[in-house]
Amino acid sequence: MKLARDIKEFETRLGHSFADPGLLIRALTHASISSPTRGDNQRLEFLGDRVLGLVMAEAVLDHDPEASEGQLAPRFNALVRKETCAEIAREIDIGAVLKIGRSEMMTGGRRKTALLGDAMEAVIAAVYLDGGFSAARDLILSLWGKRIKTVDTDARDAKTALQEWAQARKLPPPGYNELKREGPDHAPVFTIEARLATGEAARAAANSKRAAEQAAAKALLDKVET
């Protein structure tokens, strides 16, 4: 199978030359454009998630031999979560070669965190099936390398950290309030306020409620810990 020029350029960015290019094509094909003769990347995503998890578990263990399980687990979660996969997908511009249906294209599918994260996991699986575990491991460590070295000592998400801060002081859990939603339906911007029972509050904006809540929680945690 001969790859189109843009896919070939992506293959170069990825750093893996496929013996079976069909695996790469499937990894980049979203369910919105699949057909009986064109498979999508959902099964590959399932496999890629597991391959990524194994490589990351090994990597965080190797990076800090003295860390406890309680320290390792949040670091691992930070490295394998969908948002991180999507960030890396953006760095290698998976969105430019992602094959999506018209409906997804019209709603900004090439920029969606979920689609990009899923595609990144599917690409990992494609490399694994094409070149074996060693090739997939080399790819993951190359793409994730700097994150493994710089992941926070305590990589709990900000909402969890803020809630634990409040509980330690016998306060109720923080509250989150959506202040406003702006922008078009395919690219909304949410402004969320995080507030403690004692009155301290902070707000943040992001393209999803989840991300805005996390950002607001981090801002509030930074504020009360200073």
mmCIF file of C-alpha atoms in Angstrom:
data_model
loop_
_atom_site.group_PDB
_atom_site.id
_atom_site.type_symbol
_atom_site.label_atom_id
_atom_site.label_comp_id
_atom_site.label_asym_id
_atom_site.label_seq_id
_atom_site.Cartn_x
_atom_site.Cartn_y
_atom_site.Cartn_z
ATOM 1 C CA MET A 1 0.000 0.000 0.000
ATOM 2 C CA LYS A 2 1.350 3.400 -1.001
ATOM 3 C CA LEU A 3 0.841 6.139 1.550
ATOM 4 C CA ALA A 4 -0.381 9.594 0.604
ATOM 5 C CA ARG A 5 2.198 12.334 0.970
ATOM 6 C CA ASP A 6 0.730 13.793 4.173
ATOM 7 C CA ILE A 7 0.584 10.352 5.818
ATOM 8 C CA LYS A 8 4.136 9.645 4.731
ATOM 9 C CA GLU A 9 5.256 12.926 6.279
ATOM 10 C CA PHE A 10 3.447 11.980 9.478
ATOM 11 C CA GLU A 11 5.207 8.610 9.460
ATOM 12 C CA THR A 12 8.497 10.516 9.336
ATOM 13 C CA ARG A 13 7.441 12.740 12.260
ATOM 14 C CA LEU A 14 6.485 9.632 14.178
ATOM 15 C CA GLY A 15 9.857 8.030 13.582
ATOM 16 C CA HIS A 16 8.564 4.586 12.590
ATOM 17 C CA SER A 17 8.489 3.204 9.052
ATOM 18 C CA PHE A 18 5.563 0.808 8.730
ATOM 19 C CA ALA A 19 6.033 -2.581 7.119
ATOM 20 C CA ASP A 20 2.224 -2.705 6.999
ATOM 21 C CA PRO A 21 1.011 0.843 6.202
ATOM 22 C CA GLY A 22 -2.568 -0.341 6.531
ATOM 23 C CA LEU A 23 -2.119 -0.394 10.301
ATOM 24 C CA LEU A 24 -1.255 3.289 10.318
ATOM 25 C CA ILE A 25 -4.226 4.144 8.093
ATOM 26 C CA ARG A 26 -6.577 2.303 10.435
ATOM 27 C CA ALA A 27 -5.068 3.994 13.486
ATOM 28 C CA LEU A 28 -5.853 7.376 11.932
ATOM 29 C CA THR A 29 -9.437 6.484 10.922
ATOM 30 C CA HIS A 30 -12.165 7.681 13.282
ATOM 31 C CA ALA A 31 -15.450 5.786 13.634
ATOM 32 C CA SER A 32 -17.317 8.731 12.065
ATOM 33 C CA ILE A 33 -15.908 7.801 8.653
ATOM 34 C CA SER A 34 -15.663 4.015 8.957
ATOM 35 C CA SER A 35 -17.586 1.629 6.699
ATOM 36 C CA PRO A 36 -17.880 -2.144 6.140
ATOM 37 C CA THR A 37 -14.764 -1.912 3.967
ATOM 38 C CA ARG A 38 -12.914 0.663 6.079
ATOM 39 C CA GLY A 39 -12.191 -0.201 9.694
ATOM 40 C CA ASP A 40 -11.859 2.425 12.420
ATOM 41 C CA ASN A 41 -9.316 2.845 15.198
ATOM 42 C CA GLN A 42 -11.415 1.833 18.225
ATOM 43 C CA ARG A 43 -9.917 -1.639 18.694
ATOM 44 C CA LEU A 44 -6.421 -0.257 18.212
ATOM 45 C CA GLU A 45 -7.155 2.423 20.802
ATOM 46 C CA PHE A 46 -8.071 -0.313 23.299
ATOM 47 C CA LEU A 47 -4.786 -2.106 22.691
ATOM 48 C CA GLY A 48 -2.681 1.054 22.618
ATOM 49 C CA ASP A 49 -3.995 2.146 25.996
ATOM 50 C CA ARG A 50 -2.678 -1.107 27.506
ATOM 51 C CA VAL A 51 0.688 -0.897 25.776
ATOM 52 C CA LEU A 52 1.107 2.706 26.937
ATOM 53 C CA GLY A 53 0.177 1.710 30.473
ATOM 54 C CA LEU A 54 2.783 -1.037 30.657
ATOM 55 C CA VAL A 55 5.546 1.178 29.276
ATOM 56 C CA MET A 56 4.656 4.042 31.620
ATOM 57 C CA ALA A 57 4.460 1.766 34.669
ATOM 58 C CA GLU A 58 7.964 0.526 33.922
ATOM 59 C CA ALA A 59 9.222 4.047 33.172
ATOM 60 C CA VAL A 60 8.029 5.640 36.436
ATOM 61 C CA LEU A 61 9.499 2.752 38.416
ATOM 62 C CA ASP A 62 12.860 3.106 36.686
ATOM 63 C CA HIS A 63 12.901 6.895 37.009
ATOM 64 C CA ASP A 64 12.517 6.900 40.791
ATOM 65 C CA PRO A 65 13.552 3.597 42.430
ATOM 66 C CA GLU A 66 12.842 5.008 45.903
ATOM 67 C CA ALA A 67 9.271 6.168 45.253
ATOM 68 C CA SER A 68 6.392 4.546 47.103
ATOM 69 C CA GLU A 69 3.290 3.174 45.399
ATOM 70 C CA GLY A 70 1.405 6.199 46.686
ATOM 71 C CA GLN A 71 3.810 8.492 44.821
ATOM 72 C CA LEU A 72 4.020 6.349 41.681
ATOM 73 C CA ALA A 73 0.283 5.975 41.057
ATOM 74 C CA PRO A 74 -0.536 9.678 40.546
ATOM 75 C CA ARG A 75 2.539 10.139 38.361
ATOM 76 C CA PHE A 76 1.447 7.197 36.240
ATOM 77 C CA ASN A 77 -2.095 8.572 35.965
ATOM 78 C CA ALA A 78 -0.782 11.982 34.911
ATOM 79 C CA LEU A 79 1.295 10.416 32.131
ATOM 80 C CA VAL A 80 -1.365 8.128 30.633
ATOM 81 C CA ARG A 81 -4.498 10.276 30.916
ATOM 82 C CA LYS A 82 -6.322 11.284 27.749
ATOM 83 C CA GLU A 83 -5.284 14.923 28.022
ATOM 84 C CA THR A 84 -1.592 13.993 27.994
ATOM 85 C CA CYS A 85 -2.080 11.699 25.005
ATOM 86 C CA ALA A 86 -3.857 14.556 23.210
ATOM 87 C CA GLU A 87 -1.041 17.005 24.018
ATOM 88 C CA ILE A 88 1.477 14.661 22.424
ATOM 89 C CA ALA A 89 -0.848 14.070 19.467
ATOM 90 C CA ARG A 90 -0.853 17.830 18.906
ATOM 91 C CA GLU A 91 2.935 17.979 19.109
ATOM 92 C CA ILE A 92 3.248 15.504 16.222
ATOM 93 C CA ASP A 93 0.183 16.972 14.473
ATOM 94 C CA ILE A 94 -2.001 13.882 14.318
ATOM 95 C CA GLY A 95 -4.963 16.169 13.714
ATOM 96 C CA ALA A 96 -3.668 17.065 10.255
ATOM 97 C CA VAL A 97 -3.878 13.443 9.075
ATOM 98 C CA LEU A 98 -6.811 12.184 11.148
ATOM 99 C CA LYS A 99 -9.545 10.738 8.928
ATOM 100 C CA ILE A 100 -12.909 11.917 10.264
ATOM 101 C CA GLY A 101 -16.461 12.228 8.992
ATOM 102 C CA ARG A 102 -18.049 15.459 7.855
ATOM 103 C CA SER A 103 -20.026 15.928 11.076
ATOM 104 C CA GLU A 104 -16.879 15.681 13.190
ATOM 105 C CA MET A 105 -15.015 17.938 10.794
ATOM 106 C CA MET A 106 -17.717 20.601 11.076
ATOM 107 C CA THR A 107 -17.530 20.533 14.887
ATOM 108 C CA GLY A 108 -13.742 20.852 15.156
ATOM 109 C CA GLY A 109 -12.965 17.155 15.442
ATOM 110 C CA ARG A 110 -9.318 17.584 14.514
ATOM 111 C CA ARG A 111 -8.822 19.647 17.681
ATOM 112 C CA LYS A 112 -10.907 17.600 20.134
ATOM 113 C CA THR A 113 -8.987 16.190 23.066
ATOM 114 C CA ALA A 114 -10.888 12.885 23.052
ATOM 115 C CA LEU A 115 -10.348 12.215 19.344
ATOM 116 C CA LEU A 116 -6.677 13.161 19.460
ATOM 117 C CA GLY A 117 -6.022 11.131 22.599
ATOM 118 C CA ASP A 118 -7.757 8.087 21.133
ATOM 119 C CA ALA A 119 -5.811 8.422 17.895
ATOM 120 C CA MET A 120 -2.514 8.644 19.786
ATOM 121 C CA GLU A 121 -3.294 5.397 21.604
ATOM 122 C CA ALA A 122 -4.310 3.775 18.312
ATOM 123 C CA VAL A 123 -1.044 4.824 16.682
ATOM 124 C CA ILE A 124 0.876 3.265 19.586
ATOM 125 C CA ALA A 125 -1.007 0.014 18.993
ATOM 126 C CA ALA A 126 -0.268 0.183 15.258
ATOM 127 C CA VAL A 127 3.456 0.529 15.964
ATOM 128 C CA TYR A 128 3.245 -2.341 18.459
ATOM 129 C CA LEU A 129 1.557 -4.647 15.937
ATOM 130 C CA ASP A 130 3.891 -3.585 13.141
ATOM 131 C CA GLY A 131 7.229 -3.601 14.963
ATOM 132 C CA GLY A 132 6.688 -5.364 18.263
ATOM 133 C CA PHE A 133 6.858 -4.213 21.877
ATOM 134 C CA SER A 134 10.390 -2.850 21.584
ATOM 135 C CA ALA A 135 9.382 -0.498 18.760
ATOM 136 C CA ALA A 136 6.308 0.694 20.666
ATOM 137 C CA ARG A 137 8.351 1.215 23.829
ATOM 138 C CA ASP A 138 10.988 3.237 21.954
ATOM 139 C CA LEU A 139 8.263 5.398 20.400
ATOM 140 C CA ILE A 140 6.529 6.078 23.718
ATOM 141 C CA LEU A 141 9.729 6.893 25.580
ATOM 142 C CA SER A 142 10.787 9.215 22.766
ATOM 143 C CA LEU A 143 7.481 11.109 22.743
ATOM 144 C CA TRP A 144 6.880 11.110 26.508
ATOM 145 C CA GLY A 145 10.534 11.394 27.590
ATOM 146 C CA LYS A 146 10.591 14.922 28.983
ATOM 147 C CA ARG A 147 7.281 14.396 30.774
ATOM 148 C CA ILE A 148 8.564 11.311 32.570
ATOM 149 C CA LYS A 149 11.481 13.329 33.895
ATOM 150 C CA THR A 150 9.458 16.352 34.940
ATOM 151 C CA VAL A 151 6.184 14.829 36.171
ATOM 152 C CA ASP A 152 5.433 16.322 39.593
ATOM 153 C CA THR A 153 6.562 14.427 42.677
ATOM 154 C CA ASP A 154 2.910 14.457 43.670
ATOM 155 C CA ALA A 155 0.970 14.397 40.420
ATOM 156 C CA ARG A 156 -2.529 14.276 41.865
ATOM 157 C CA ASP A 157 -4.985 16.286 39.837
ATOM 158 C CA ALA A 158 -5.697 19.725 41.259
ATOM 159 C CA LYS A 159 -9.296 18.985 42.288
ATOM 160 C CA THR A 160 -8.186 16.002 44.358
ATOM 161 C CA ALA A 161 -5.358 17.996 45.942
ATOM 162 C CA LEU A 162 -7.703 20.879 46.818
ATOM 163 C CA GLN A 163 -10.286 18.540 48.316
ATOM 164 C CA GLU A 164 -7.638 16.849 50.452
ATOM 165 C CA TRP A 165 -6.391 20.284 51.554
ATOM 166 C CA ALA A 166 -9.916 21.162 52.660
ATOM 167 C CA GLN A 167 -10.505 17.819 54.403
ATOM 168 C CA ALA A 168 -7.249 18.182 56.346
ATOM 169 C CA ARG A 169 -8.679 21.400 57.788
ATOM 170 C CA LYS A 170 -12.103 19.838 58.467
ATOM 171 C CA LEU A 171 -13.750 21.929 55.751
ATOM 172 C CA PRO A 172 -16.507 20.748 53.378
ATOM 173 C CA PRO A 173 -15.424 19.809 49.834
ATOM 174 C CA PRO A 174 -14.809 22.787 47.500
ATOM 175 C CA GLY A 175 -17.679 23.912 45.294
ATOM 176 C CA TYR A 176 -17.503 24.524 41.535
ATOM 177 C CA ASN A 177 -19.797 26.942 39.759
ATOM 178 C CA GLU A 178 -20.066 27.577 36.024
ATOM 179 C CA LEU A 179 -20.029 31.361 35.671
ATOM 180 C CA LYS A 180 -20.412 31.537 31.923
ATOM 181 C CA ARG A 181 -20.069 29.718 28.631
ATOM 182 C CA GLU A 182 -18.932 31.578 25.537
ATOM 183 C CA GLY A 183 -18.023 30.803 21.931
ATOM 184 C CA PRO A 184 -19.581 28.537 19.283
ATOM 185 C CA ASP A 185 -20.944 25.085 20.110
ATOM 186 C CA HIS A 186 -17.979 23.339 18.487
ATOM 187 C CA ALA A 187 -15.426 25.364 20.473
ATOM 188 C CA PRO A 188 -16.974 26.572 23.740
ATOM 189 C CA VAL A 189 -15.055 28.321 26.504
ATOM 190 C CA PHE A 190 -16.218 27.651 30.070
ATOM 191 C CA THR A 191 -15.437 29.920 33.014
ATOM 192 C CA ILE A 192 -15.568 28.065 36.333
ATOM 193 C CA GLU A 193 -15.176 29.337 39.879
ATOM 194 C CA ALA A 194 -13.793 27.103 42.631
ATOM 195 C CA ARG A 195 -14.786 28.177 46.137
ATOM 196 C CA LEU A 196 -14.022 27.015 49.672
ATOM 197 C CA ALA A 197 -16.492 27.211 52.560
ATOM 198 C CA THR A 198 -14.259 29.845 54.152
ATOM 199 C CA GLY A 199 -14.881 32.177 51.202
ATOM 200 C CA GLU A 200 -11.613 31.918 49.281
ATOM 201 C CA ALA A 201 -12.250 31.523 45.552
ATOM 202 C CA ALA A 202 -10.510 31.473 42.196
ATOM 203 C CA ARG A 203 -11.714 31.185 38.637
ATOM 204 C CA ALA A 204 -10.343 29.901 35.339
ATOM 205 C CA ALA A 205 -11.447 29.374 31.740
ATOM 206 C CA ALA A 206 -10.879 26.432 29.397
ATOM 207 C CA ASN A 207 -12.419 24.618 26.439
ATOM 208 C CA SER A 208 -14.102 21.990 28.644
ATOM 209 C CA LYS A 209 -15.764 22.066 32.048
ATOM 210 C CA ARG A 210 -13.357 19.467 33.344
ATOM 211 C CA ALA A 211 -10.282 21.415 32.291
ATOM 212 C CA ALA A 212 -11.731 24.678 33.644
ATOM 213 C CA GLU A 213 -12.523 23.064 36.995
ATOM 214 C CA GLN A 214 -9.001 21.671 37.231
ATOM 215 C CA ALA A 215 -7.487 25.038 36.361
ATOM 216 C CA ALA A 216 -9.696 26.840 38.888
ATOM 217 C CA ALA A 217 -8.809 24.293 41.572
ATOM 218 C CA LYS A 218 -5.106 24.767 40.883
ATOM 219 C CA ALA A 219 -5.452 28.546 41.034
ATOM 220 C CA LEU A 220 -7.296 28.318 44.345
ATOM 221 C CA LEU A 221 -4.808 25.830 45.780
ATOM 222 C CA ASP A 222 -1.936 28.100 44.791
ATOM 223 C CA LYS A 223 -3.746 30.989 46.447
ATOM 224 C CA VAL A 224 -4.413 29.318 49.805
ATOM 225 C CA GLU A 225 -0.979 27.703 50.035
ATOM 226 C CA THR A 226 0.964 30.948 49.557
#
